[in-house]
Short mmCIF file of C-alpha atoms in Angstrom, two decimals:
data_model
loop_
_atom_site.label_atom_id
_atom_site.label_comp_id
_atom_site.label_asym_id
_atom_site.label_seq_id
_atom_site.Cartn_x
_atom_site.Cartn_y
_atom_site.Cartn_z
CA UNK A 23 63.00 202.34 -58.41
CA UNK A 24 61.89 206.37 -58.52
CA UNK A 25 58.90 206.81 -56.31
CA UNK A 26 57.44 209.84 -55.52
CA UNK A 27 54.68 210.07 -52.93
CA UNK A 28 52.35 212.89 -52.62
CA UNK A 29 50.87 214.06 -48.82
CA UNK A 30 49.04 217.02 -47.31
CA UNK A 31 45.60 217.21 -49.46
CA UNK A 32 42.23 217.58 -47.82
CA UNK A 33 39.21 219.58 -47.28
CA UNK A 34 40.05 223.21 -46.72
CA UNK A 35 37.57 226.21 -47.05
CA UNK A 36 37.35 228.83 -49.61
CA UNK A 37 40.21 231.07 -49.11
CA UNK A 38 42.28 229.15 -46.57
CA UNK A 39 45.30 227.43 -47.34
CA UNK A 40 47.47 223.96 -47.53
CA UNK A 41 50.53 222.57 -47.79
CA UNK A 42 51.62 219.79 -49.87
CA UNK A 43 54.64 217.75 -50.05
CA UNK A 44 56.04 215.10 -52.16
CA UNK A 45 58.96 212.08 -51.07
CA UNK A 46 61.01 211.41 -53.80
CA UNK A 47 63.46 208.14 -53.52
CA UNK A 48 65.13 205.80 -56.00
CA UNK A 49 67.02 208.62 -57.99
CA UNK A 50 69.53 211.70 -56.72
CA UNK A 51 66.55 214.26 -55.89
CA UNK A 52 69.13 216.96 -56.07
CA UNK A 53 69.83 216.50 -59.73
CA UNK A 54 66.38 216.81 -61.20
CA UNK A 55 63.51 219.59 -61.77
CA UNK A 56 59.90 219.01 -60.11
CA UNK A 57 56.51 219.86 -60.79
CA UNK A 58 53.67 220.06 -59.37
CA UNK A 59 50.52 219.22 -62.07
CA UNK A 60 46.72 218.90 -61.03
CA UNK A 61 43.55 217.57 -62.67
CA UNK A 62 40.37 219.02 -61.33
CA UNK A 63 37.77 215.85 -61.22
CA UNK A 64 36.99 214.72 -64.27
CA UNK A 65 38.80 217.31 -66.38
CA UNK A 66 41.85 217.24 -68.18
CA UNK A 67 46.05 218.55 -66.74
CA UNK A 68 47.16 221.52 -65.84
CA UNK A 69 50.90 222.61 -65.19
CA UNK A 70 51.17 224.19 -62.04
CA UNK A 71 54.48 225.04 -61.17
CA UNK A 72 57.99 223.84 -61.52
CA UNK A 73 61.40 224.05 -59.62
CA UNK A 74 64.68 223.68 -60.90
CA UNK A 75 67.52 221.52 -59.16
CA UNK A 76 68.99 223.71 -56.87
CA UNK A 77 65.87 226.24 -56.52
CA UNK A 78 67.40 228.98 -58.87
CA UNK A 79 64.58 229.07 -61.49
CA UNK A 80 61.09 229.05 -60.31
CA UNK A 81 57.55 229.26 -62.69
CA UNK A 82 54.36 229.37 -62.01
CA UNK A 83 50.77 229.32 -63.58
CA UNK A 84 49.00 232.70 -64.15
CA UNK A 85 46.07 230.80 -62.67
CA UNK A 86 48.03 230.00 -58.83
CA UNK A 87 50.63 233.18 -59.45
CA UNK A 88 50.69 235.29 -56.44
CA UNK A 89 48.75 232.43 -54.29
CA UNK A 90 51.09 229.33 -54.52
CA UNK A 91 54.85 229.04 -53.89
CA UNK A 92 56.34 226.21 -54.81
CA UNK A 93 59.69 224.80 -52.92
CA UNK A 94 61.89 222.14 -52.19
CA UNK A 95 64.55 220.59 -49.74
CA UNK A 96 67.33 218.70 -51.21
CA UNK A 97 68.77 217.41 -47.96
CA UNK A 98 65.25 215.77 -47.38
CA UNK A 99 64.39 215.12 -50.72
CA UNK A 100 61.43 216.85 -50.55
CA UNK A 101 59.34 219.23 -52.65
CA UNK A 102 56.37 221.31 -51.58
CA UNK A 103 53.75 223.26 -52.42
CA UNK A 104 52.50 226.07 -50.08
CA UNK A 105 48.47 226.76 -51.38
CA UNK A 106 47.33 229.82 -50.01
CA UNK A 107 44.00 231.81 -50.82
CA UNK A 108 42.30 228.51 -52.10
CA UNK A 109 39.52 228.53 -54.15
CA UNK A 110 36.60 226.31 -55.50
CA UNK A 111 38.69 226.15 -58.48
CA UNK A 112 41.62 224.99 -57.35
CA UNK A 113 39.69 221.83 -56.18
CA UNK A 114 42.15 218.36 -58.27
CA UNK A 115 44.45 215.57 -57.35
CA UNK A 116 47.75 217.48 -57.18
CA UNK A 117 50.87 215.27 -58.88
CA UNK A 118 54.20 215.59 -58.04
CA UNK A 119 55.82 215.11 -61.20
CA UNK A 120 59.62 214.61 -61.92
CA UNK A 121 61.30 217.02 -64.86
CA UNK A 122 64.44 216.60 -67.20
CA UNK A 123 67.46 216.52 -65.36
CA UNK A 124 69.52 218.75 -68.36
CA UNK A 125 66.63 221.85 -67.99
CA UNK A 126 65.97 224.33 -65.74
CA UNK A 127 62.67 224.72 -67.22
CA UNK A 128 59.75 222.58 -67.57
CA UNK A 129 59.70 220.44 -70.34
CA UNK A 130 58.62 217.10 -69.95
CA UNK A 131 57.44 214.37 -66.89
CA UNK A 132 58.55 211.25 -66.60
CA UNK A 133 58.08 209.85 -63.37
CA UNK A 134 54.54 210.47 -61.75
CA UNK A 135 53.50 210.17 -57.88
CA UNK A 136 49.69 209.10 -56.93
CA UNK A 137 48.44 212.29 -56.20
CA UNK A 138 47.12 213.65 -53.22
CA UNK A 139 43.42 215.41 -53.62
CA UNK A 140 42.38 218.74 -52.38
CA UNK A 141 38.52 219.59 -52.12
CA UNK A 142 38.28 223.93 -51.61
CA UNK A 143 34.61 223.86 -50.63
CA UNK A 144 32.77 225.49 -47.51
CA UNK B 9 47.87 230.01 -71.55
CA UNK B 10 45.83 228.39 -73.54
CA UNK B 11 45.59 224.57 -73.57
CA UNK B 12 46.46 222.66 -76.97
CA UNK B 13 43.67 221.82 -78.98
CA UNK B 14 43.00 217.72 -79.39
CA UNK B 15 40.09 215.80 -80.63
CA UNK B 16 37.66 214.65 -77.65
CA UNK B 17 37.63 210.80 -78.52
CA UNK B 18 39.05 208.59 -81.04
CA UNK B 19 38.04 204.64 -82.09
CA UNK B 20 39.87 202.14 -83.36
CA UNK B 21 39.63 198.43 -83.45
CA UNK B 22 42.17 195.92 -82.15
CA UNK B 23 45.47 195.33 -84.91
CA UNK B 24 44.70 198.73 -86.00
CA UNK B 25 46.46 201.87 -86.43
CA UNK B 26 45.06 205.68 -85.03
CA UNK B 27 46.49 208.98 -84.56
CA UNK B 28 45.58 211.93 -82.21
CA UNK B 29 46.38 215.47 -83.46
CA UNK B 30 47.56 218.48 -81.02
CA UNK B 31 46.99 221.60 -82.33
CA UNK B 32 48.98 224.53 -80.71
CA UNK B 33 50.46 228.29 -82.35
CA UNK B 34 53.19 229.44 -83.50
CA UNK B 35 54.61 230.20 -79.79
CA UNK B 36 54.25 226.82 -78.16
CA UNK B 37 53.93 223.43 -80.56
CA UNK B 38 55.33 225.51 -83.49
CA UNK B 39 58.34 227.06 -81.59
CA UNK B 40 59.87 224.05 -80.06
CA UNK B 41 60.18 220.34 -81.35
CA UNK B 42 59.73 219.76 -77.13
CA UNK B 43 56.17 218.12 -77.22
CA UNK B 44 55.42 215.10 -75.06
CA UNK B 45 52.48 212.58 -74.61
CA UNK B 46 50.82 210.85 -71.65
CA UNK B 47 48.84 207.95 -71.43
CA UNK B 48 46.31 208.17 -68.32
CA UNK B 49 44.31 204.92 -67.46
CA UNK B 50 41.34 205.86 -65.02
CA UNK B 51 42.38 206.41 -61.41
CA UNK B 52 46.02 206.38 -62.42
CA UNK B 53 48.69 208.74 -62.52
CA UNK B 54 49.60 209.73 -66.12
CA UNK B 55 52.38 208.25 -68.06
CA UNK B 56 55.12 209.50 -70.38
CA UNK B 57 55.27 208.06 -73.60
CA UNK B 58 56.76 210.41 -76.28
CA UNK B 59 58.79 213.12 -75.28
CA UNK B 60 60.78 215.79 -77.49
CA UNK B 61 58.12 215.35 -80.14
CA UNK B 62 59.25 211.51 -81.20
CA UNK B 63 61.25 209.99 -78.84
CA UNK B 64 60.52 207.05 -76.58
CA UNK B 65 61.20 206.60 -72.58
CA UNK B 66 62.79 203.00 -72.28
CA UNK B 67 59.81 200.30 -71.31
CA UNK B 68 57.56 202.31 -73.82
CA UNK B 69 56.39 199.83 -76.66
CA UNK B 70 57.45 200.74 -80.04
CA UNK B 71 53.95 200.80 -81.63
CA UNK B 72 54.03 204.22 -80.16
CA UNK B 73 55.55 207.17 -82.09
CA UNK B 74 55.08 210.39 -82.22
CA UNK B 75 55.91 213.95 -85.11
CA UNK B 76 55.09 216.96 -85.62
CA UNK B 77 54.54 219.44 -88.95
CA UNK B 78 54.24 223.15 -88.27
CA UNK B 79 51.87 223.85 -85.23
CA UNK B 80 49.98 220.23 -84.80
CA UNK B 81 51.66 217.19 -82.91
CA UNK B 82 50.62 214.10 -83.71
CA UNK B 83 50.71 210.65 -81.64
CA UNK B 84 49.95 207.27 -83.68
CA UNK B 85 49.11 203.75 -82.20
CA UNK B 86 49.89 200.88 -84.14
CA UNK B 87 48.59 197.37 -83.59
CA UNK B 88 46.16 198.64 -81.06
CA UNK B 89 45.78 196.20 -77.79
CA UNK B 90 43.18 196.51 -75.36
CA UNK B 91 45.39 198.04 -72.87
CA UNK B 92 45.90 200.77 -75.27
CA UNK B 93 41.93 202.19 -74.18
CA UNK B 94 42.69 205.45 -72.00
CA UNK B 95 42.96 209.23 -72.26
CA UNK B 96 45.47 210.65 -73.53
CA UNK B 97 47.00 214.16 -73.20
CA UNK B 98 49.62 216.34 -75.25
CA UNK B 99 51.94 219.22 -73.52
CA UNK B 100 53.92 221.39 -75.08
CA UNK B 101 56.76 223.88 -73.64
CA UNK B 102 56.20 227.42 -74.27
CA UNK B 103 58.52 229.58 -73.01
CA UNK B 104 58.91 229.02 -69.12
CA UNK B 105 55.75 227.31 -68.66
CA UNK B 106 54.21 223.75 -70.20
CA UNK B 107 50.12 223.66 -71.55
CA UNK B 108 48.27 220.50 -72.06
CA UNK B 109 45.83 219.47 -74.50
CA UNK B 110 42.55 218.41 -73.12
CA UNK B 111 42.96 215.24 -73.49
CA UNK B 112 41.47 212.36 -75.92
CA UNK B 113 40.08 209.56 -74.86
CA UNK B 114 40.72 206.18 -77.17
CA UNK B 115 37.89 203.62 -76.87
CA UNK B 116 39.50 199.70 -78.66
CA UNK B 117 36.39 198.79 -80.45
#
């Protein structure tokens, strides 16, 4: 069974940072794309950023460029997200989100974690 | 960036059919037949339903389909269930990046 488990959120002040992470099991991690996608509270999704299998092709949101950096560790089957410079605005439940195995790119997400929430606020 | 453009709510009652529209341009929904839909129940993660503009992940009931014509995306429900009430959100690839629509929300009458 794919399960993917989200960690790491939390109250942080404007302009400080976070890291989150993501445990993927019950497929070969190695083989797949992930995402990270957020939904601020009671708002609609929001692509993030997205990694390809083997960390060659990396993309990220014009909204987190320059502030996030997204990364992962196949031998842990693990995927991160470093969150630095945080604002208000960045305050949602952050998914972990699995991609299509055949694209480097982000196309589609079919397996979801939980989420983890992060609350920027002073 | 800009997110896809999808009605706010839609109604139906229960045995009945309803679509949601997802309007994009010419450089996202347009460009590539790569649209996908997600069904969100409240306090849940979201779930894929339709991906590459009409086809179905396996476990995903048939009374879902999905097509597309030009720059709008379309998602109908047929037979609608109870279960079917939740948001639901279109996404589109554009080029190295995904947007979302802003989501509908589907109330069974």
């Amino acid at each position: 069974e794919v399960q993917l488990v989200e960690s790491g959120g939390g109250l942080v002040k404007p302009g400080g940072s976070l890291r989150l992470s993501c445990a993927a099991s019950g497929f070969t991690f190695s083989s797949y794309s992930m995402n990270w996608v957020r939904q601020a509270p009671g708002k609609g999704l929001e692509w993030v950023s997205s990694i390809s299998s083997s960390s060659s092709y990396i993309y990220y949101a014009d909204s987190v460029k320059g502030r996030f950096t997204i990364s992962r560790d196949n031998a842990k089957n693990s995927l991160y997200l470093q969150m630095n410079s945080l604002r208000a605005e960045d305050t949602a439940v952050y998914y972990c989100a699995r991609g299509d195995p055949y694209s480097s790119s982000p196309i589609h997400f079919d397996y979801w974690g939980q989420g983890t929430l992060v609350t920027v606020s002073s | 960036q800009s997110a896809l453009t999808q009605p706010a709510s839609v109604s139906g009652s229960p045995g009945q059919s309803i679509t949601i529209s997802c309007t994009g341009t010419s450089s996202d929904v347009g460009s590539y037949n790569l649209v996908s839909w997600y069904q969100q129940h409240p306090g849940k993660a979201p779930k894929l339903m339709i991906y590459e503009v009409s086809k179905r992940p396996s476990g995903v009931s048939n009374r879902f389909s999905g097509s597309k014509s030009g720059n709008t995306a379309s998602l109908t429900i047929s037979g609608l269930q109870a279960e079917d009430e939740a948001d639901y959100y279109c996404c589109s690839y554009a080029g190295s990046y995904v947007v979302f629509g802003g989501g509908t929300k589907l109330t069974v009458l």
